[in-house]
Coordinates of C-alpha atoms (C1' of nucleotides) in Angstrom, one line a residue:
Chain Q
M23 CA -21.1 26.8 -29.3
P24 CA -24.2 29.0 -29.7
L25 CA -27.4 27.3 -28.6
N26 CA -31.0 27.8 -29.8
R27 CA -30.1 29.2 -33.1
C28 CA -31.3 28.8 -36.6
S29 CA -28.4 29.4 -39.0
T30 CA -28.7 30.1 -42.7
F31 CA -25.6 29.7 -44.7
S32 CA -24.7 31.8 -47.7
D33 CA -26.0 29.3 -50.1
G34 CA -29.4 29.9 -48.6
L35 CA -30.2 26.2 -48.4
T36 CA -28.5 24.7 -45.4
I37 CA -30.2 25.3 -42.1
I38 CA -29.2 24.1 -38.8
M39 CA -31.8 24.0 -36.1
K40 CA -30.8 23.3 -32.5
Q41 CA -33.3 23.3 -29.7
T42 CA -31.9 23.2 -26.2
C43 CA -34.2 22.1 -23.4
L44 CA -33.8 22.0 -19.6
Y45 CA -34.6 19.2 -17.2
K46 CA -34.4 19.5 -13.5
A47 CA -32.6 16.5 -12.1
P48 CA -32.2 15.8 -8.4
F49 CA -28.5 16.7 -8.4
G50 CA -28.9 19.8 -10.7
N51 CA -30.0 20.8 -14.1
I52 CA -29.6 18.8 -17.3
T53 CA -29.7 20.2 -20.8
L54 CA -30.9 18.2 -23.8
V55 CA -30.0 19.4 -27.3
F56 CA -32.2 18.4 -30.2
E57 CA -31.3 18.8 -33.8
H58 CA -34.0 18.3 -36.4
G59 CA -36.1 16.7 -33.7
E60 CA -33.4 14.2 -32.7
L61 CA -31.5 14.1 -29.5
I62 CA -27.9 14.8 -30.2
A63 CA -26.5 15.8 -26.9
L64 CA -27.3 15.5 -23.2
N65 CA -25.3 17.5 -20.7
L66 CA -25.2 17.2 -17.0
H67 CA -25.3 20.9 -16.4
G68 CA -27.1 23.9 -17.7
D69 CA -29.4 26.8 -16.9
L70 CA -32.7 27.9 -18.0
A71 CA -31.4 31.0 -19.7
H72 CA -29.7 28.9 -22.3
A73 CA -32.4 26.2 -22.6
P74 CA -35.8 27.9 -23.3
Y75 CA -37.3 25.2 -25.4
P76 CA -40.0 23.0 -23.8
L77 CA -38.8 19.4 -23.2
P78 CA -40.7 16.9 -25.3
D79 CA -43.0 14.7 -23.2
E80 CA -41.3 11.6 -24.4
W81 CA -38.0 12.7 -22.7
Q82 CA -39.7 14.3 -19.8
Q83 CA -41.2 10.9 -18.9
R84 CA -38.0 8.9 -19.7
L85 CA -36.0 11.1 -17.3
D86 CA -38.7 11.0 -14.7
N87 CA -38.7 7.3 -14.9
Y88 CA -34.9 7.1 -14.7
F89 CA -34.6 9.3 -11.7
S90 CA -37.4 7.5 -9.9
G91 CA -35.6 4.3 -10.5
R92 CA -38.2 2.7 -12.7
L93 CA -36.0 3.0 -15.8
K94 CA -32.4 1.8 -15.9
N95 CA -31.4 2.0 -19.5
F96 CA -32.6 4.5 -22.1
G97 CA -32.3 2.2 -25.1
H98 CA -31.5 5.1 -27.2
P99 CA -29.0 4.7 -30.1
I100 CA -25.6 6.2 -29.4
S101 CA -24.5 9.4 -31.1
R102 CA -24.0 9.0 -34.8
Q103 CA -21.3 11.5 -34.8
G104 CA -17.7 10.8 -33.7
T105 CA -14.9 8.7 -35.0
P106 CA -15.4 4.9 -35.6
F107 CA -13.3 4.2 -32.6
Q108 CA -15.4 6.4 -30.4
Q109 CA -18.5 4.6 -31.6
K110 CA -17.1 1.3 -30.6
V111 CA -16.3 2.7 -27.1
W112 CA -19.7 4.2 -26.7
Q113 CA -21.3 1.0 -27.9
A114 CA -19.4 -1.1 -25.4
I115 CA -20.3 1.3 -22.6
A116 CA -23.9 1.3 -23.6
E117 CA -23.9 -2.5 -23.1
I118 CA -22.9 -2.2 -19.4
P119 CA -25.8 -3.5 -17.4
A120 CA -27.3 -1.0 -14.9
G121 CA -25.9 -1.6 -11.4
E122 CA -22.5 -2.7 -12.7
V123 CA -19.3 -0.9 -13.5
M124 CA -16.4 -1.6 -15.8
S125 CA -12.9 -0.2 -15.7
Y126 CA -11.4 1.7 -18.5
Q127 CA -9.1 -1.3 -19.1
D128 CA -12.1 -3.7 -19.2
I129 CA -13.6 -1.6 -22.0
A130 CA -10.2 -1.3 -23.7
R131 CA -9.7 -5.1 -23.8
K132 CA -13.2 -5.7 -24.9
I133 CA -12.6 -3.7 -28.1
G134 CA -8.9 -4.3 -28.4
S135 CA -7.5 -1.0 -27.4
G136 CA -5.9 0.9 -24.6
P137 CA -7.3 2.5 -21.4
R138 CA -6.3 6.0 -22.2
A139 CA -7.8 5.9 -25.6
V140 CA -11.1 4.8 -23.9
G141 CA -10.9 7.6 -21.5
G142 CA -10.5 10.0 -24.4
A143 CA -13.5 8.7 -26.1
C144 CA -15.5 8.9 -22.9
G145 CA -14.7 12.5 -22.5
K146 CA -16.1 13.2 -25.9
N147 CA -19.4 11.3 -25.4
P148 CA -22.1 13.8 -26.1
L149 CA -24.9 11.7 -24.7
A150 CA -24.4 11.4 -20.9
L151 CA -26.9 9.1 -19.2
V152 CA -27.9 7.5 -22.5
V153 CA -24.4 6.3 -22.9
P154 CA -23.6 5.7 -19.3
C155 CA -19.9 6.7 -19.1
H156 CA -20.5 7.1 -15.4
R157 CA -20.4 3.3 -15.2
V158 CA -16.8 3.3 -16.3
V159 CA -14.4 3.8 -13.5
A160 CA -10.7 3.5 -12.9
K161 CA -9.3 0.3 -11.6
G162 CA -8.6 1.5 -8.0
G163 CA -11.7 3.7 -7.5
L164 CA -13.7 6.3 -9.2
G165 CA -12.0 7.6 -12.3
G166 CA -12.4 11.0 -13.8
F167 CA -15.4 12.6 -15.3
S168 CA -16.3 15.5 -17.6
S169 CA -12.8 15.7 -19.0
G170 CA -12.2 19.2 -17.9
K171 CA -13.5 21.9 -15.6
N172 CA -16.0 21.4 -12.8
T173 CA -14.2 18.3 -12.0
D174 CA -15.3 18.4 -8.4
E175 CA -18.9 18.9 -9.1
A176 CA -18.8 16.5 -12.1
L177 CA -17.3 13.8 -9.9
A178 CA -20.1 14.5 -7.3
V179 CA -22.6 13.9 -10.1
K180 CA -20.8 10.7 -11.1
R181 CA -21.0 9.5 -7.6
W182 CA -24.7 10.4 -7.3
L183 CA -25.5 8.5 -10.5
L184 CA -23.6 5.4 -9.4
H185 CA -25.2 5.5 -6.0
H186 CA -28.6 5.9 -7.6
E187 CA -27.9 2.7 -9.5
G188 CA -27.0 0.9 -6.3
I189 CA -23.2 1.3 -6.3
D190 CA -21.3 2.8 -3.5
F191 CA -17.8 4.2 -3.9
A192 CA -15.3 5.0 -1.1
Chain Y
dG21 C1' 2.8 1.2 0.4
dA22 C1' 3.7 5.6 -2.0
dC23 C1' 5.5 8.1 -5.8
dG24 C1' 7.3 9.0 -10.5
dA25 C1' 8.0 7.4 -15.0
dA26 C1' 6.9 5.0 -18.9
dA27 C1' 3.8 2.4 -21.7
dG28 C1' 0.5 2.2 -25.5
dT29 C1' -3.8 3.9 -28.1
dG30 C1' -6.5 7.4 -30.5
dT31 C1' -7.2 12.3 -31.5
dG32 C1' -6.1 16.9 -32.7
dG33 C1' -2.8 20.6 -33.9
Chain H
dC24 C1' 5.7 14.6 -35.5
dC25 C1' 4.3 16.2 -31.0
dA26 C1' 1.2 16.8 -27.0
dC27 C1' -2.7 15.4 -24.6
dA28 C1' -6.4 12.2 -22.3
dC29 C1' -12.3 10.4 -17.5
dT30 C1' -5.5 5.1 -17.4
dT31 C1' -2.5 1.3 -16.0
dT32 C1' 1.6 -0.9 -14.9
dC33 C1' 6.4 -1.1 -13.5
dG34 C1' 10.5 0.3 -11.1
dT35 C1' 12.5 2.5 -7.1
dC36 C1' 12.5 4.2 -2.5

DNA sequence: GACGAAAGTGTGG
DNA sequence: CCACACTTTCGTC
């Protein structure tokens, strides 16, 4: 997906504006994508070359507070996009208190579904940190993360985040 | 215990 | 309908 682009469609009326910003987190870079001034995605990786927009103060401070431990939950609404089921999963995840974890099955039972379906929805969560899918772990240990490549590094980030919130995993 | 297979749910082709 | 997913459980060895 192209970033930082204003697209004009053939009807000349529809315009999509995406602004991608960079934040330097302790474990690496984070990119935040804003569309029409609204945060629509937060990714746990990225580089400056693809995120030239300045980060809004509001989010700069929120992230600063989160990484310094003063802020635990962002209190930001979950992504409006996604299927109804995904919304339910994300909502349930967003309600997990900081410092606690739930298994995929816990989430599944909470919303009357199955663990694998929950995992699938987690993988599609566009708002990392805001919707703390890193607090969802497998039953016998740390589950997966980032649904694809960089699994090693992504898992390291998941561990980092959990540890940051006071949870240690073997 | 460890390992493989199947279960069961939602999504995409 | 089929294959897949950030899983879990069950049956064997």
